[in-house]
CSV table of C-alpha atoms in Angstrom, one decimal:
chain,number,residue,atom,x,y,z
A,17,MET,CA,102.5,57.3,102.8
A,18,GLU,CA,103.1,60.8,101.4
A,19,LEU,CA,99.4,61.5,101.2
A,20,LEU,CA,98.7,60.4,104.8
A,21,LEU,CA,101.7,62.4,105.9
A,22,LEU,CA,100.3,65.5,104.3
A,23,VAL,CA,96.9,65.0,106.0
A,24,ALA,CA,98.7,64.8,109.3
A,25,GLU,CA,100.7,67.9,108.5
A,26,ALA,CA,97.6,69.8,107.5
A,27,ALA,CA,95.7,69.0,110.7
A,28,PHE,CA,98.7,69.7,112.9
A,29,ALA,CA,99.5,73.0,111.2
A,30,GLY,CA,95.9,74.1,111.6
A,31,LEU,CA,95.6,73.2,115.2
A,32,LEU,CA,99.0,74.7,116.1
A,33,LEU,CA,98.2,78.0,114.5
A,34,SER,CA,94.8,78.1,116.1
A,35,ARG,CA,96.6,78.2,119.5
A,36,LEU,CA,98.8,81.1,118.3
A,37,VAL,CA,95.9,83.3,117.0
A,38,LYS,CA,93.8,82.5,120.1
A,39,LYS,CA,95.7,85.1,122.0
A,40,ALA,CA,94.7,87.7,119.3
A,41,ASN,CA,91.1,86.6,119.8
A,42,LEU,CA,90.7,85.7,116.2
A,43,PRO,CA,88.4,82.9,114.8
A,44,SER,CA,89.9,79.5,114.4
A,45,VAL,CA,88.9,79.4,110.7
A,46,THR,CA,91.3,82.3,110.0
A,47,ALA,CA,94.1,80.3,111.6
A,48,TYR,CA,93.3,77.3,109.5
A,49,LEU,CA,93.4,79.3,106.3
A,50,VAL,CA,96.7,80.9,107.2
A,51,ALA,CA,98.1,77.5,108.1
A,52,GLY,CA,97.1,76.2,104.7
A,53,LEU,CA,98.9,79.2,103.0
A,54,LEU,CA,102.1,78.5,105.0
A,55,ILE,CA,102.3,74.8,104.2
A,56,GLY,CA,101.0,75.2,100.7
A,57,PRO,CA,102.9,75.7,97.4
A,58,ASN,CA,103.4,79.4,98.1
A,59,PHE,CA,105.7,78.9,101.1
A,60,LEU,CA,106.8,75.6,102.7
A,61,GLY,CA,105.8,73.6,99.7
A,62,ALA,CA,107.9,75.8,97.4
A,63,LEU,CA,111.1,74.2,98.9
A,64,GLY,CA,110.3,71.1,96.8
A,65,ILE,CA,111.0,68.6,99.6
A,66,PRO,CA,108.7,65.6,99.2
A,67,GLY,CA,106.4,65.1,102.2
A,68,LEU,CA,107.1,68.6,103.5
A,69,GLY,CA,104.1,70.7,102.7
A,70,PHE,CA,102.2,70.7,99.4
A,71,ASN,CA,104.7,71.0,96.6
A,72,SER,CA,102.1,71.9,93.9
A,73,PHE,CA,98.5,73.0,93.5
A,74,GLU,CA,97.9,69.8,91.6
A,75,GLN,CA,98.9,67.9,94.8
A,76,VAL,CA,96.3,69.9,96.8
A,77,GLU,CA,93.6,69.1,94.3
A,78,ARG,CA,94.2,65.4,95.0
A,79,PHE,CA,92.5,65.9,98.4
A,80,GLY,CA,89.3,67.1,96.7
A,81,LEU,CA,87.4,64.2,98.3
A,82,ILE,CA,87.9,65.8,101.7
A,83,ASN,CA,86.5,69.1,100.4
A,84,ASP,CA,83.5,67.4,98.9
A,85,VAL,CA,82.6,65.5,102.1
A,86,ALA,CA,83.2,68.6,104.3
A,87,LEU,CA,81.0,70.8,102.1
A,88,GLY,CA,78.3,68.1,102.3
A,89,PHE,CA,78.3,68.2,106.1
A,90,ILE,CA,78.3,72.0,106.1
A,91,ALA,CA,75.3,72.1,103.9
A,92,PHE,CA,73.6,69.3,106.0
A,93,ALA,CA,74.2,71.3,109.1
A,94,ILE,CA,72.7,74.5,107.6
A,95,GLY,CA,69.7,72.6,106.3
A,96,SER,CA,68.9,71.6,109.9
A,97,GLU,CA,68.3,75.3,110.6
A,98,PHE,CA,65.2,75.2,108.4
A,99,ARG,CA,62.9,73.8,111.1
A,100,ILE,CA,59.2,74.6,110.5
A,101,ALA,CA,58.8,76.3,113.9
A,102,GLN,CA,61.7,78.6,113.1
A,103,LEU,CA,60.7,79.2,109.5
A,104,ARG,CA,57.3,80.5,110.7
A,105,LYS,CA,59.2,83.3,112.5
A,106,THR,CA,62.0,84.1,110.0
A,107,GLY,CA,61.2,82.1,106.8
A,108,ARG,CA,59.6,85.0,104.8
A,109,GLN,CA,62.1,87.5,106.1
A,110,ALA,CA,65.1,85.2,105.2
A,111,THR,CA,63.7,84.5,101.7
A,112,VAL,CA,63.2,88.2,100.8
A,113,ILE,CA,66.6,89.2,102.3
A,114,ALA,CA,68.5,86.4,100.5
A,115,ILE,CA,67.1,87.4,97.1
A,116,LEU,CA,67.4,91.1,97.5
A,117,GLN,CA,70.9,91.2,99.0
A,118,ALA,CA,72.2,88.8,96.3
A,119,LEU,CA,70.7,90.9,93.5
A,120,THR,CA,72.0,94.1,95.0
A,121,ALA,CA,75.5,92.7,95.1
A,122,THR,CA,75.2,91.7,91.4
A,123,VAL,CA,73.9,95.2,90.4
A,124,PHE,CA,76.7,96.9,92.3
A,125,VAL,CA,79.4,94.8,90.7
A,126,ASP,CA,77.9,94.9,87.2
A,127,VAL,CA,77.6,98.7,87.2
A,128,SER,CA,81.1,99.4,88.7
A,129,LEU,CA,82.9,97.0,86.4
A,130,ILE,CA,81.0,98.2,83.3
A,131,LEU,CA,82.1,101.7,84.1
A,132,LEU,CA,85.6,100.4,84.5
A,133,HIS,CA,85.3,98.8,81.1
A,134,PHE,CA,85.0,102.2,79.5
A,135,VAL,CA,88.5,103.0,81.0
A,136,LEU,CA,90.2,99.6,80.3
A,137,GLY,CA,88.5,98.8,77.1
A,138,ASP,CA,89.1,95.3,75.8
A,139,LYS,CA,91.1,94.3,78.9
A,140,LEU,CA,87.7,94.0,80.6
A,141,PRO,CA,84.9,93.0,78.2
A,142,ILE,CA,81.3,93.6,79.2
A,143,ALA,CA,80.7,89.9,79.1
A,144,ASP,CA,83.3,89.5,81.9
A,145,CYS,CA,81.7,92.2,83.9
A,146,ILE,CA,78.3,90.6,84.0
A,147,THR,CA,79.9,87.2,84.7
A,148,LEU,CA,81.8,88.6,87.8
A,149,GLY,CA,78.5,90.3,88.8
A,150,ALA,CA,76.8,86.9,89.0
A,151,ILE,CA,79.7,85.3,90.9
A,152,ALA,CA,79.3,88.2,93.5
A,153,THR,CA,76.0,86.7,94.7
A,154,ALA,CA,77.7,83.6,96.3
A,155,THR,CA,78.4,83.6,100.0
A,156,ALA,CA,80.6,80.9,101.7
A,157,PRO,CA,78.5,79.0,104.3
A,158,ALA,CA,81.5,77.1,105.7
A,159,ALA,CA,83.3,80.1,107.3
A,160,THR,CA,80.1,81.5,108.6
A,161,LEU,CA,79.0,78.2,110.2
A,162,MET,CA,82.4,77.7,111.7
A,163,VAL,CA,82.3,81.1,113.5
A,164,VAL,CA,78.8,80.5,114.7
A,165,ASN,CA,79.8,77.1,116.1
A,166,GLN,CA,83.1,78.1,117.6
A,167,TYR,CA,81.6,81.0,119.6
A,168,LYS,CA,78.1,79.3,120.1
A,169,ALA,CA,76.4,82.4,118.6
A,170,LYS,CA,72.7,82.5,119.4
A,171,GLY,CA,70.2,85.3,118.9
A,172,PRO,CA,68.1,87.1,116.3
A,173,LEU,CA,71.0,87.8,113.9
A,174,THR,CA,72.2,84.1,113.9
A,175,ASP,CA,68.6,82.9,113.5
A,176,ILE,CA,68.2,84.7,110.2
A,177,LEU,CA,71.8,84.5,109.1
A,178,LEU,CA,72.0,80.8,108.5
A,179,PRO,CA,68.8,80.5,106.4
A,180,VAL,CA,69.9,83.5,104.4
A,181,VAL,CA,73.3,81.9,103.7
A,182,ALA,CA,71.6,78.7,102.7
A,183,LEU,CA,69.1,80.4,100.3
A,184,ASP,CA,71.8,82.6,98.9
A,185,ASP,CA,73.4,79.6,97.1
A,186,ALA,CA,70.1,78.8,95.3
A,187,VAL,CA,69.7,82.4,94.3
A,188,GLY,CA,73.3,82.5,93.2
A,189,LEU,CA,73.0,79.5,91.0
A,190,ILE,CA,70.0,81.0,89.1
A,191,VAL,CA,71.7,84.4,88.7
A,192,PHE,CA,75.0,82.9,87.6
A,193,ALA,CA,73.3,80.6,85.1
A,194,ILE,CA,71.4,83.5,83.5
A,195,SER,CA,74.3,86.0,83.5
A,196,PHE,CA,76.9,83.5,82.3
A,197,GLY,CA,74.5,82.3,79.6
A,198,ALA,CA,74.1,85.9,78.4
A,199,ALA,CA,77.8,86.5,78.5
A,200,ARG,CA,78.5,83.4,76.3
A,201,ALA,CA,75.7,84.5,74.0
A,202,MET,CA,77.4,88.0,73.7
A,203,LYS,CA,80.7,86.3,72.6
A,204,SER,CA,79.2,83.8,70.2
A,205,ALA,CA,76.2,85.8,69.0
A,206,ALA,CA,74.0,82.9,70.0
A,207,PHE,CA,71.4,82.6,72.7
A,208,SER,CA,70.2,79.3,74.2
A,209,LEU,CA,67.2,79.4,76.5
A,210,LEU,CA,68.1,75.9,77.7
A,211,ALA,CA,71.6,77.0,78.9
A,212,VAL,CA,70.4,80.3,80.3
A,213,LEU,CA,67.2,79.3,82.2
A,214,VAL,CA,65.9,75.7,81.8
A,215,ASN,CA,69.0,73.7,82.8
A,216,PRO,CA,69.7,75.8,85.9
A,217,MET,CA,66.1,75.5,87.0
A,218,LEU,CA,66.2,71.7,86.5
A,219,GLU,CA,69.4,71.5,88.6
A,220,ILE,CA,67.7,73.3,91.5
A,221,ILE,CA,64.5,71.3,91.2
A,222,PHE,CA,66.1,67.9,90.9
A,223,SER,CA,68.6,68.8,93.7
A,224,LEU,CA,65.8,69.6,96.1
A,225,LEU,CA,63.9,66.4,95.0
A,226,LEU,CA,66.9,64.2,95.5
A,227,GLY,CA,67.8,65.8,98.9
A,228,GLY,CA,64.2,65.4,100.0
A,229,LEU,CA,64.1,61.7,99.0
A,230,LEU,CA,67.3,61.0,100.8
A,231,GLY,CA,66.1,62.9,103.9
A,232,VAL,CA,62.9,60.7,104.0
A,233,VAL,CA,64.8,57.5,103.6
A,234,PHE,CA,67.5,58.6,106.1
A,235,SER,CA,64.9,59.5,108.7
A,236,ALA,CA,63.0,56.2,108.2
A,237,LEU,CA,66.2,54.1,108.6
A,238,GLU,CA,67.5,56.0,111.6
A,239,LYS,CA,64.6,54.7,113.7
A,240,TYR,CA,65.8,51.2,113.4
A,241,PHE,CA,69.1,51.9,115.1
A,242,LYS,CA,69.0,52.5,118.9
A,243,SER,CA,72.7,53.2,119.8
A,244,ASN,CA,74.0,56.6,119.2
A,245,SER,CA,77.2,55.3,117.6
A,246,LYS,CA,75.2,53.5,114.9
A,247,ARG,CA,72.9,56.5,114.3
A,248,LEU,CA,75.9,58.7,113.9
A,249,SER,CA,77.5,56.2,111.5
A,250,LEU,CA,74.2,56.2,109.4
A,251,ALA,CA,74.2,60.0,109.4
A,252,VAL,CA,77.8,60.1,108.1
A,253,THR,CA,76.9,57.4,105.5
A,254,PHE,CA,74.0,59.4,104.1
A,255,VAL,CA,75.9,62.7,103.9
A,256,ILE,CA,78.7,61.0,101.9
A,257,LEU,CA,76.0,59.2,99.8
A,258,ALA,CA,74.3,62.6,99.1
A,259,ALA,CA,77.7,64.2,98.1
A,260,ALA,CA,78.4,61.2,95.8
A,261,LEU,CA,75.0,61.2,94.1
A,262,SER,CA,75.3,64.9,93.5
A,263,LYS,CA,78.1,64.2,91.0
A,264,LEU,CA,75.7,62.5,88.6
A,265,LYS,CA,74.8,64.2,85.4
A,266,PHE,CA,72.3,63.2,82.7
A,267,ASN,CA,72.2,64.5,79.2
A,268,LEU,CA,68.8,64.3,77.6
A,269,PRO,CA,67.8,64.9,73.9
A,270,GLY,CA,67.4,68.5,72.8
A,271,GLY,CA,70.3,69.8,74.9
A,272,VAL,CA,68.5,69.3,78.2
A,273,GLU,CA,71.0,68.6,81.0
A,274,ILE,CA,70.1,67.4,84.5
A,275,GLY,CA,72.8,68.0,87.1
A,276,PHE,CA,72.8,68.3,90.9
A,277,SER,CA,74.2,70.8,93.4
A,278,SER,CA,75.8,69.1,96.3
A,279,LEU,CA,75.1,72.0,98.6
A,280,LEU,CA,71.4,72.0,97.7
A,281,VAL,CA,71.0,68.2,97.9
A,282,CYS,CA,72.7,68.0,101.4
A,283,MET,CA,70.9,71.1,102.6
A,284,MET,CA,67.5,69.7,101.7
A,285,MET,CA,68.3,66.3,103.2
A,286,GLY,CA,69.2,68.1,106.5
A,287,THR,CA,66.0,70.1,106.3
A,288,VAL,CA,63.8,67.0,105.9
A,289,PHE,CA,65.7,65.1,108.6
A,290,CYS,CA,65.4,67.8,111.2
A,291,ASN,CA,61.6,68.2,110.6
A,292,VAL,CA,60.8,64.5,110.4
A,293,CYS,CA,63.1,62.8,113.0
A,294,ASP,CA,62.2,63.2,116.7
A,295,PHE,CA,65.8,63.1,117.9
A,296,SER,CA,67.3,65.2,115.1
A,297,GLU,CA,68.7,67.9,117.5
A,298,GLU,CA,70.7,65.3,119.5
A,299,MET,CA,72.0,63.7,116.2
A,300,MET,CA,73.0,67.1,114.8
A,301,TYR,CA,74.9,67.9,118.0
A,302,LYS,CA,76.8,64.6,117.8
A,303,THR,CA,77.5,65.0,114.0
A,304,ASP,CA,78.9,68.5,114.7
A,305,ARG,CA,81.4,67.0,117.2
A,306,TRP,CA,82.4,64.3,114.8
A,307,THR,CA,83.1,66.7,111.9
A,308,ALA,CA,85.3,69.0,113.8
A,309,PRO,CA,88.6,67.4,112.6
A,310,LEU,CA,87.1,67.3,109.0
A,311,TYR,CA,86.5,71.0,109.1
A,312,VAL,CA,90.1,71.7,110.2
A,313,LEU,CA,91.4,69.8,107.2
A,314,PHE,CA,88.9,71.5,104.9
A,315,PHE,CA,89.9,75.0,105.8
A,316,VAL,CA,93.7,74.2,105.8
A,317,LEU,CA,93.3,72.7,102.3
A,318,SER,CA,91.3,75.8,101.2
A,319,GLY,CA,94.2,78.0,102.4
A,320,ALA,CA,96.7,75.8,100.5
A,321,GLU,CA,94.6,76.3,97.4
A,322,LEU,CA,95.0,80.1,97.5
A,323,ASP,CA,97.5,81.1,94.8
A,324,LEU,CA,99.5,84.2,95.6
A,325,ARG,CA,100.7,84.5,92.0
A,326,VAL,CA,97.5,86.4,91.2
A,327,PHE,CA,99.3,89.4,92.8
A,328,ALA,CA,101.8,89.4,90.0
A,329,ASP,CA,99.2,90.8,87.5
A,330,TRP,CA,98.3,94.4,88.4
A,331,ALA,CA,95.2,94.3,86.2
A,332,VAL,CA,93.8,91.4,88.2
A,333,VAL,CA,94.6,93.2,91.5
A,334,GLY,CA,93.0,96.4,90.3
A,335,ILE,CA,89.8,94.7,89.0
A,336,GLY,CA,89.8,92.5,92.0
A,337,LEU,CA,89.8,95.5,94.4
A,338,VAL,CA,86.9,97.1,92.6
A,339,TYR,CA,85.1,93.8,92.7
A,340,ILE,CA,85.7,93.4,96.5
A,341,VAL,CA,84.7,96.9,97.3
A,342,PHE,CA,81.5,97.0,95.4
A,343,ARG,CA,80.5,93.4,96.2
A,344,SER,CA,80.9,94.2,99.9
A,345,ALA,CA,78.9,97.4,99.5
A,346,GLY,CA,76.2,95.5,97.6
A,347,LYS,CA,76.0,92.8,100.3
A,348,TYR,CA,75.9,95.4,103.1
A,349,PHE,CA,73.4,97.8,101.7
A,350,GLY,CA,71.3,95.1,100.1
A,351,ALA,CA,71.0,93.2,103.4
A,352,SER,CA,70.4,96.4,105.4
A,353,ALA,CA,67.7,97.8,103.1
A,354,SER,CA,65.9,94.4,102.7
A,355,ALA,CA,66.0,93.8,106.5
A,356,ARG,CA,64.5,97.2,107.1
A,357,LEU,CA,61.9,96.4,104.4
A,358,MET,CA,61.0,93.3,106.3
A,359,LYS,CA,60.9,95.2,109.7
A,360,CYS,CA,63.7,93.1,111.2
A,361,ASP,CA,65.4,93.9,114.5
A,362,GLU,CA,67.8,96.9,114.3
A,363,ASN,CA,70.9,94.8,115.0
A,364,ILE,CA,70.0,92.6,112.0
A,365,CYS,CA,69.7,95.7,109.8
A,366,LYS,CA,73.1,97.0,111.0
A,367,TYR,CA,75.2,93.8,111.0
A,368,LEU,CA,73.7,91.2,108.7
A,369,GLY,CA,75.4,92.5,105.6
A,370,ILE,CA,78.9,92.2,107.3
A,371,THR,CA,78.3,88.5,108.0
A,372,LEU,CA,77.6,87.8,104.4
A,373,LEU,CA,81.0,88.9,103.1
A,374,PRO,CA,82.9,85.5,103.2
A,375,GLN,CA,83.2,83.9,99.7
A,376,ALA,CA,84.9,80.7,98.8
A,377,GLY,CA,83.8,77.3,97.5
A,378,VAL,CA,80.7,78.2,95.5
A,379,ALA,CA,82.3,81.2,93.9
A,380,LEU,CA,85.4,79.2,93.0
A,381,GLY,CA,83.2,76.5,91.5
A,382,MET,CA,81.6,79.2,89.3
A,383,SER,CA,85.0,80.5,88.3
A,384,VAL,CA,86.2,77.1,87.3
A,385,THR,CA,83.1,76.7,85.1
A,386,VAL,CA,83.9,80.0,83.4
A,387,ALA,CA,87.6,79.1,83.0
A,388,SER,CA,86.8,75.8,81.3
A,389,ALA,CA,84.2,77.4,79.0
A,390,MET,CA,86.0,80.6,78.0
A,391,GLY,CA,89.6,79.6,77.8
A,392,ALA,CA,92.3,82.3,78.5
A,393,GLU,CA,89.7,85.0,79.1
A,394,GLY,CA,88.0,82.7,81.6
A,395,MET,CA,91.3,82.2,83.5
A,396,ILE,CA,91.5,86.0,84.1
A,397,ILE,CA,88.0,85.8,85.7
A,398,ARG,CA,89.2,82.9,87.8
A,399,ASP,CA,92.3,84.8,88.9
A,400,ILE,CA,90.1,87.8,90.0
A,401,VAL,CA,87.9,85.5,92.0
A,402,LEU,CA,90.9,83.8,93.5
A,403,PHE,CA,92.3,87.2,94.6
A,404,SER,CA,88.9,88.2,96.1
A,405,VAL,CA,88.6,84.8,97.9
A,406,LEU,CA,92.0,85.2,99.4
A,407,VAL,CA,91.0,88.5,100.9
A,408,TYR,CA,87.4,87.5,101.9
A,409,GLU,CA,88.4,84.2,103.5
A,410,LEU,CA,91.1,85.8,105.7
A,411,VAL,CA,89.1,88.9,106.6
A,412,GLY,CA,85.5,87.6,106.4
A,413,PRO,CA,85.5,85.3,109.5
A,414,VAL,CA,87.0,88.1,111.6
A,415,LEU,CA,84.3,90.6,110.5
A,416,THR,CA,81.6,87.9,111.0
A,417,LYS,CA,82.7,87.4,114.6
A,418,MET,CA,82.8,91.2,115.2
A,419,ALA,CA,79.3,91.6,113.8
A,420,LEU,CA,77.8,88.8,115.8
A,421,THR,CA,79.5,90.2,118.9
A,422,LYS,CA,78.2,93.7,118.3
A,423,ALA,CA,74.7,92.3,117.8
A,424,GLY,CA,74.9,90.5,121.1
A,425,ASP,CA,74.7,87.0,119.6
A,426,ILE,CA,78.2,86.2,120.8
A,427,LYS,CA,78.5,86.7,124.6
A,428,PRO,CA,81.6,86.7,126.7
A,429,LYS,CA,80.6,83.6,128.5
A,430,ALA,CA,80.0,81.7,125.2
A,431,THR,CA,83.5,82.7,124.0
A,432,ILE,CA,85.0,81.3,127.2
A,433,VAL,CA,83.2,78.0,126.8
A,434,SER,CA,84.2,77.8,123.2
A,435,ALA,CA,87.8,78.4,124.1
A,436,SER,CA,87.7,75.5,126.6
A,437,ASP,CA,86.2,73.3,123.9
A,438,ASP,CA,89.1,74.2,121.6
A,439,ASP,CA,91.7,73.3,124.1
């Protein structure tokens, strides 16, 4: 009963706060995150009353299944943006921009933190600097997609934004694997080509293969169902199946490890589905409507996971501020320079970098990997990432909305329609 009660509380808190922030013209995702903070262990849950808010972070983690499914649907929706007709227009541009802006963010963070290392000494080892630089590549697709959907953003900036966000995760996985592998080698005086390069590449390749296979099977089966309700049910089934299969891991002789990225698997499945199935656009629209309550829960739970205790350590706050400033600068200038290189529209050059600031799930996943592998030192990195996620998730959606509005992709009429939908 208590778990169901908490689910109801989370949904109600998110919806209630979204009504309050609506008058301030803020994105709903910001309201959901703040609602999660308020009913989480930092505030209401701290009272220790069973069933009234989340009493501990361990209790929040028990709802991980909701997060896994929600991220699967988010990746599936982003994958549907990779339509062949659209890729012919923006595919090359999106690929170059995704790679260059991610690498620029890594370089900016690496250089700034290494310089800070010479001030702080052993409090900030160089291995930690390059690990944080790799984590800087990751962008949160969930917050971006929510803002795009809420305000029905449409235009050149939105057309290139979603593919860039999707490709960003693949680039981030490679950069993180190489940088973290190098960081661990620095600490152990050992170097493993498997850990640094082979295993991450296998993860990406097998994730795309699994997603492609599921997309083909899904598209074939969908044709046998004529009613919209059954087609929608099949879509939900396959996204959940993809998220489940992504948990598989195979250890082969010689230290070779084959794992899967849920984001890449679900994204690839969405890409194949939207290019093979004739009625994919209609199904994606219906799926988006079905997942609206799921996204509310996802973001409220994400807000509840944010631990304000990171503010107690001034070293974490200081390093976190440097990380935030230079990652933001790297994303902005990297996106702007690469967009100009690819001769994109002026609005894309000016505003794309701002829309790439949100950071959450993928970055937190990387930090958890670091914490489990590096012990106490890894926990410091996780706290720094937690601090940055707290800032980015609360500020990022607002900045994304502002950038899309300035670029003309969010129009006053669309905002009014979206508001009526939220009612």
